[in-house]
Amino acid sequence: SIMSGITGMYVFTESPYFVESVHINQPLDNPIVATKKFSLKEEDISLIAQKIEASLSNMDFIKNTHLTEALLSDAIQVPKHQVSLVLNNHFNTTFKEMINKRRIDLLIELKKSKEYENYSLFGLAQHCGYKAESTFIANFKKNTGKLPNEFFKN
C-alpha cells in the first residue's frame, strides 16, 4: 500500500475513507489548531463492518437501553472513531439511525410471534430497547413510513 507520511499523519491513498478530527486549544491571545487524519485500509473497513454486523445481530445487544457507540466500540474492541468512520462511510448511516432501524425491525419480527401477542406496542418497544414512547413512534414512522397502529392494522 502506498503511504504518504508526515509526522503523526498517515493517509492510505487507495482508501476513500478518512475522517478529520480537529482539536482546538485556545489560549486567550494565541489560538492553536491541531488536525489529525485517520485512515483505514479496505480490509480493515471490511473487518470492522463484520464486527459491527455481528454485534448488532445479537438481539440482547440491540435491546440494551443504554447502548451507545462507545459501548459498541468496547464490545468489538475497535476505537470509536473507526466505528463512526465505518458506520458513516460503509453503511451510510449513523450509529443512532442503525440502532433504531434494527430495533424497529426486531419489534416487527417479535410482533408476529405468538410469544409477544399480548404485549402492547409500547411494551414491545420497551422490550426492544426504547425508553420513551415518543422516540419509538418517531423512529417507527421514519423507518416504515407509517405510525405503529397503522402499520399493524390487519
Backbone as numpy.savetxt, mean C-alpha at the origin, in Angstrom:
# Nx Ny Nz CAx CAy CAz Cx Cy Cz
25.24 -4.25 -14.75 24.41 -3.07 -14.75 25.28 -1.82 -14.75
24.83 -0.85 -15.48 25.59 0.39 -15.61 25.21 1.30 -14.46
26.22 1.77 -13.72 25.95 2.65 -12.58 26.71 3.95 -12.75
26.09 5.02 -12.39 26.83 6.26 -12.31 26.92 6.59 -10.83
28.09 6.89 -10.37 28.24 7.11 -8.94 28.73 8.50 -8.62
28.07 9.10 -7.70 28.51 10.36 -7.11 28.40 10.08 -5.63
29.34 10.52 -4.86 29.36 10.21 -3.44 27.96 10.14 -2.84
27.57 8.95 -2.41 26.27 8.76 -1.75 25.09 8.67 -2.68
25.29 8.73 -4.00 24.15 8.67 -4.90 24.42 7.66 -6.00
23.59 6.63 -6.11 23.72 5.64 -7.16 22.42 5.59 -7.93
22.52 5.66 -9.24 21.33 5.60 -10.08 21.54 4.46 -11.07
20.67 3.47 -11.04 20.74 2.38 -12.00 20.05 2.88 -13.26
20.85 3.11 -14.29 20.32 3.79 -15.47 19.29 2.98 -16.24
19.28 1.64 -16.09 18.30 0.86 -16.83 16.94 0.84 -16.13
16.87 1.36 -14.93 15.62 1.30 -14.17 14.90 2.64 -14.21
13.62 2.64 -14.60 12.85 3.88 -14.59 12.32 4.20 -13.20
12.55 3.31 -12.23 11.98 3.49 -10.90 12.97 4.18 -9.98
12.63 5.35 -9.55 13.43 6.02 -8.53 12.53 6.98 -7.78
12.94 7.31 -6.59 12.18 8.25 -5.79 13.16 9.26 -5.21
12.74 10.47 -5.09 13.62 11.50 -4.56 13.14 11.86 -3.16
14.07 11.86 -2.23 13.76 12.21 -0.87 14.50 13.50 -0.54
13.79 14.50 -0.14 14.42 15.78 0.17 14.33 16.03 1.67
15.47 16.24 2.29 15.52 16.54 3.72 15.98 17.99 3.86
15.23 18.79 4.55 15.58 20.20 4.67 16.00 20.50 6.10
17.17 21.05 6.21 17.71 21.47 7.49 17.86 22.98 7.37
17.08 23.75 8.08 17.04 25.17 7.79 17.41 26.04 8.98
18.72 26.33 9.16 19.07 27.33 10.17 18.53 28.69 9.71
18.32 29.60 10.61 17.70 30.87 10.27 18.36 31.61 9.12
19.70 31.67 9.09 20.35 32.49 8.08 20.96 31.72 6.91
20.99 30.37 6.96 21.66 29.64 5.89 20.94 28.32 5.60
19.94 28.31 4.71 19.22 27.06 4.43 20.10 26.06 3.68
20.04 24.79 4.09 20.79 23.72 3.43 19.79 22.66 2.98
19.86 22.26 1.73 18.97 21.22 1.22 19.84 20.07 0.72
19.57 18.87 1.22 20.30 17.68 0.76 19.31 16.77 0.06
19.72 16.21 -1.06 18.84 15.33 -1.83 19.50 13.98 -2.00
18.71 12.91 -1.82 19.19 11.55 -2.06 18.26 10.90 -3.07
18.80 10.13 -3.97 17.97 9.38 -4.91 18.11 7.91 -4.57
16.98 7.21 -4.52 16.96 5.79 -4.25 16.52 5.08 -5.52
17.27 4.09 -5.94 16.93 3.34 -7.15 16.86 1.86 -6.84
16.12 1.15 -7.65 16.01 -0.30 -7.51 16.19 -0.95 -8.87
16.85 -2.09 -8.89 16.98 -2.87 -10.12 15.66 -3.61 -10.36
15.42 -3.96 -11.61 14.18 -4.66 -11.99 13.96 -5.92 -11.15
15.02 -6.70 -10.92 14.85 -7.94 -10.15 14.50 -7.66 -8.69
15.00 -6.54 -8.14 14.64 -6.16 -6.77 13.17 -5.73 -6.71
12.75 -4.99 -7.72 11.35 -4.55 -7.79 10.43 -5.77 -7.83
10.80 -6.74 -8.65 10.01 -7.97 -8.78 9.93 -8.72 -7.46
11.05 -8.84 -6.78 11.09 -9.55 -5.49 10.24 -8.83 -4.44
10.36 -7.51 -4.38 9.58 -6.73 -3.40 8.09 -6.83 -3.74
7.75 -6.77 -5.02 6.34 -6.90 -5.45 5.78 -8.26 -5.02
6.56 -9.32 -5.16 6.12 -10.65 -4.74 5.91 -10.70 -3.23
6.80 -10.07 -2.48 6.66 -10.05 -1.01 5.40 -9.28 -0.59
5.15 -8.16 -1.27 3.95 -7.37 -0.98 2.70 -8.20 -1.27
2.67 -8.84 -2.45 1.53 -9.68 -2.83 1.29 -10.80 -1.81
2.37 -11.45 -1.40 2.24 -12.56 -0.44 1.66 -12.08 0.88
2.14 -10.95 1.37 1.62 -10.42 2.64 0.17 -9.98 2.52
-0.15 -9.32 1.41 -1.50 -8.79 1.25 -2.49 -9.86 0.78
-2.01 -11.06 0.56 -2.90 -12.19 0.28 -3.33 -12.88 1.57
-2.68 -12.52 2.66 -3.00 -13.08 3.96 -4.18 -12.32 4.57
-5.32 -13.02 4.71 -6.54 -12.38 5.22 -6.34 -11.72 6.58
-5.64 -12.41 7.47 -5.44 -11.86 8.81 -4.60 -10.58 8.78
-3.68 -10.52 7.87 -2.83 -9.33 7.73 -3.68 -8.15 7.26
-4.51 -8.38 6.25 -5.39 -7.34 5.69 -6.39 -6.84 6.74
-6.87 -7.74 7.58 -7.91 -7.40 8.56 -7.38 -6.61 9.76
-6.07 -6.46 9.88 -5.48 -5.73 10.99 -5.87 -4.25 10.90
-6.61 -3.78 11.88 -7.09 -2.38 11.86 -5.95 -1.38 12.06
-4.80 -1.86 12.52 -3.65 -0.97 12.75 -2.60 -1.11 11.65
-2.99 -1.72 10.53 -2.05 -1.95 9.43 -1.58 -0.63 8.83
-0.27 -0.50 8.72 0.33 0.68 8.12 1.39 0.24 7.11
1.85 1.18 6.34 2.92 0.88 5.39 4.19 0.46 6.15
4.42 1.07 7.31 5.58 0.71 8.13 5.47 -0.74 8.62
4.28 -1.16 9.00 4.07 -2.55 9.45 4.31 -3.52 8.30
3.82 -3.18 7.11 4.06 -4.01 5.93 5.56 -4.09 5.66
6.22 -2.96 5.72 7.66 -2.88 5.50 8.41 -3.79 6.48
8.04 -3.74 7.74 8.66 -4.61 8.75 8.37 -6.08 8.47
7.14 -6.38 8.10 6.73 -7.77 7.86 7.49 -8.40 6.71
7.77 -7.63 5.67 8.45 -8.20 4.50 9.95 -7.88 4.52
10.38 -7.18 5.56 11.79 -6.83 5.75 12.38 -6.08 4.56
11.65 -5.04 4.14 12.07 -4.17 3.05 11.90 -2.73 3.56
12.89 -1.87 3.34 12.75 -0.48 3.80 11.47 0.18 3.25
10.86 1.00 4.08 9.57 1.62 3.74 9.64 2.41 2.44
10.73 3.13 2.20 10.82 3.92 0.97 10.83 3.02 -0.27
11.35 1.81 -0.14 11.34 0.87 -1.26 9.94 0.29 -1.47
9.24 0.03 -0.36 7.85 -0.45 -0.46 7.01 0.60 -1.17
7.15 1.85 -0.78 6.41 2.96 -1.42 6.73 3.05 -2.89
8.00 2.95 -3.22 8.44 3.03 -4.61 7.77 1.94 -5.45
7.76 0.71 -4.95 7.17 -0.40 -5.70 5.65 -0.25 -5.78
5.01 0.14 -4.69 3.55 0.35 -4.72 3.19 1.42 -5.76
3.90 2.52 -5.73 3.59 3.64 -6.62 3.90 3.35 -8.08
5.04 2.73 -8.35 5.49 2.56 -9.73 5.19 1.21 -10.35
5.19 0.15 -9.57 4.91 -1.18 -10.10 3.41 -1.48 -10.08
2.77 -1.17 -8.94 1.33 -1.43 -8.79 0.47 -0.22 -9.17
1.09 0.92 -9.40 0.38 2.17 -9.73 -0.70 2.52 -8.71
-0.35 2.41 -7.45 -1.30 2.70 -6.39 -0.55 3.15 -5.15
-1.30 3.59 -4.16 -0.70 3.92 -2.86 -1.00 2.78 -1.91
-0.34 2.80 -0.77 -0.57 1.76 0.23 -2.05 1.75 0.65
-2.58 2.92 0.99 -3.98 2.99 1.45 -4.96 2.49 0.39
-4.74 2.89 -0.85 -5.64 2.45 -1.93 -5.59 0.93 -2.09
-4.39 0.37 -2.02 -4.25 -1.07 -2.19 -4.92 -1.83 -1.03
-4.70 -1.36 0.19 -5.30 -2.02 1.36 -6.82 -1.93 1.28
-7.33 -0.76 0.95 -8.79 -0.60 0.86 -9.39 -1.49 -0.22
-8.72 -1.60 -1.36 -9.22 -2.49 -2.42 -9.23 -3.94 -1.92
-8.16 -4.35 -1.27 -8.09 -5.73 -0.76 -9.17 -5.98 0.29
-9.41 -5.00 1.14 -10.44 -5.16 2.18 -11.83 -5.25 1.56
-12.10 -4.43 0.57 -13.41 -4.46 -0.11 -13.58 -5.80 -0.83
-12.54 -6.25 -1.54 -12.59 -7.56 -2.21 -12.85 -8.67 -1.21
-12.19 -8.60 -0.06 -12.38 -9.61 0.99 -13.81 -9.57 1.51
-14.32 -8.37 1.76 -15.69 -8.23 2.26 -16.70 -8.82 1.28
-16.54 -8.54 0.00 -17.45 -9.08 -1.02 -17.39 -10.60 -1.04
-16.19 -11.14 -0.92 -16.02 -12.60 -0.90 -16.67 -13.21 0.36
-16.44 -12.59 1.51 -16.99 -13.12 2.76 -18.51 -13.00 2.81
-19.04 -11.93 2.22 -20.49 -11.71 2.21 -21.22 -12.85 1.51
-20.57 -13.49 0.54 -21.16 -14.61 -0.19 -21.15 -15.91 0.63
-20.38 -15.93 1.69 -20.19 -17.13 2.49 -21.31 -17.30 3.52
-21.75 -18.54 3.72 -22.78 -18.87 4.73 -22.34 -18.43 6.12
-21.04 -18.57 6.39 -20.49 -18.27 7.70 -20.74 -16.82 8.13
-20.83 -15.91 7.15 -20.97 -14.49 7.46 -22.33 -13.92 7.09
-23.31 -14.77 6.77 -24.60 -14.28 6.31 -25.37 -13.47 7.35
-25.10 -13.68 8.64 -25.82 -12.94 9.67 -25.12 -11.65 10.11
-23.99 -11.36 9.50 -23.26 -10.13 9.82 -23.95 -8.96 9.14
-24.00 -7.81 9.84 -24.44 -6.59 9.16 -23.30 -6.17 8.24
-23.58 -5.29 7.30 -22.52 -4.84 6.40 -21.38 -4.18 7.17
-21.73 -3.32 8.14 -20.66 -2.67 8.89 -19.95 -3.65 9.82
-20.68 -4.63 10.35 -20.04 -5.67 11.16 -19.01 -6.43 10.33
-19.37 -6.72 9.11 -18.45 -7.41 8.19 -17.28 -6.48 7.83
-17.58 -5.21 7.64 -16.52 -4.23 7.34 -15.52 -4.15 8.49
-16.02 -4.17 9.72 -15.14 -4.16 10.89 -14.30 -5.44 10.91
-14.91 -6.55 10.59 -14.21 -7.83 10.53 -13.08 -7.78 9.49
-13.26 -6.97 8.44 -12.27 -6.85 7.37 -11.24 -5.74 7.61
-11.33 -5.06 8.76 -10.30 -4.08 9.11 -10.72 -2.63 9.15
-11.98 -2.34 8.86 -12.44 -0.94 8.91 -12.85 -0.58 10.33
-12.49 0.64 10.75 -12.88 1.13 12.06 -14.12 2.02 11.97
-14.20 2.80 10.90 -15.29 3.78 10.76 -16.20 3.42 9.59
-17.51 3.49 9.83 -18.48 3.16 8.80 -18.37 4.10 7.60
-18.14 5.38 7.86 -18.05 6.35 6.76 -16.85 6.03 5.85
-15.74 5.62 6.44 -14.55 5.25 5.65 -14.85 4.01 4.81
-15.51 3.04 5.43 -15.89 1.82 4.71 -16.78 2.15 3.52
-17.83 2.95 3.73 -18.79 3.28 2.67 -18.09 4.04 1.53
-17.26 5.02 1.88 -16.55 5.80 0.86 -15.62 4.90 0.04
-14.92 4.01 0.71 -14.00 3.11 -0.01 -14.75 2.06 -0.81
-15.88 1.60 -0.30 -16.68 0.63 -1.04 -17.15 1.25 -2.36
-17.67 2.48 -2.26 -18.16 3.16 -3.46 -17.01 3.45 -4.43
-15.88 3.86 -3.91 -14.71 4.15 -4.76 -14.26 2.89 -5.52
-14.34 1.74 -4.86 -13.84 0.50 -5.46 -14.87 -0.24 -6.32
-16.15 -0.04 -6.06 -17.17 -0.78 -6.80 -18.06 0.11 -7.66
-18.07 1.40 -7.36 -18.93 2.31 -8.09 -20.35 2.37 -7.52
-20.60 1.58 -6.47 -21.93 1.54 -5.85 -21.81 1.61 -4.33
-22.88 2.06 -3.69 -22.95 1.99 -2.24 -23.14 0.52 -1.85
-22.70 0.13 -0.65 -22.81 -1.28 -0.25 -24.22 -1.85 -0.37
-25.25 -1.11 0.08 -26.62 -1.62 0.02 -27.09 -1.83 -1.41
-26.67 -0.94 -2.33 -27.02 -1.10 -3.74 -26.31 -2.31 -4.33
-25.06 -2.47 -3.98 -24.24 -3.55 -4.52 -24.79 -4.93 -4.14
-25.25 -5.05 -2.89 -25.69 -6.37 -2.40 -27.18 -6.63 -2.54
-27.91 -5.71 -3.16 -29.34 -5.93 -3.40 -29.52 -7.09 -4.37
-30.27 -8.10 -3.95 -30.53 -9.26 -4.83 -32.00 -9.57 -4.78
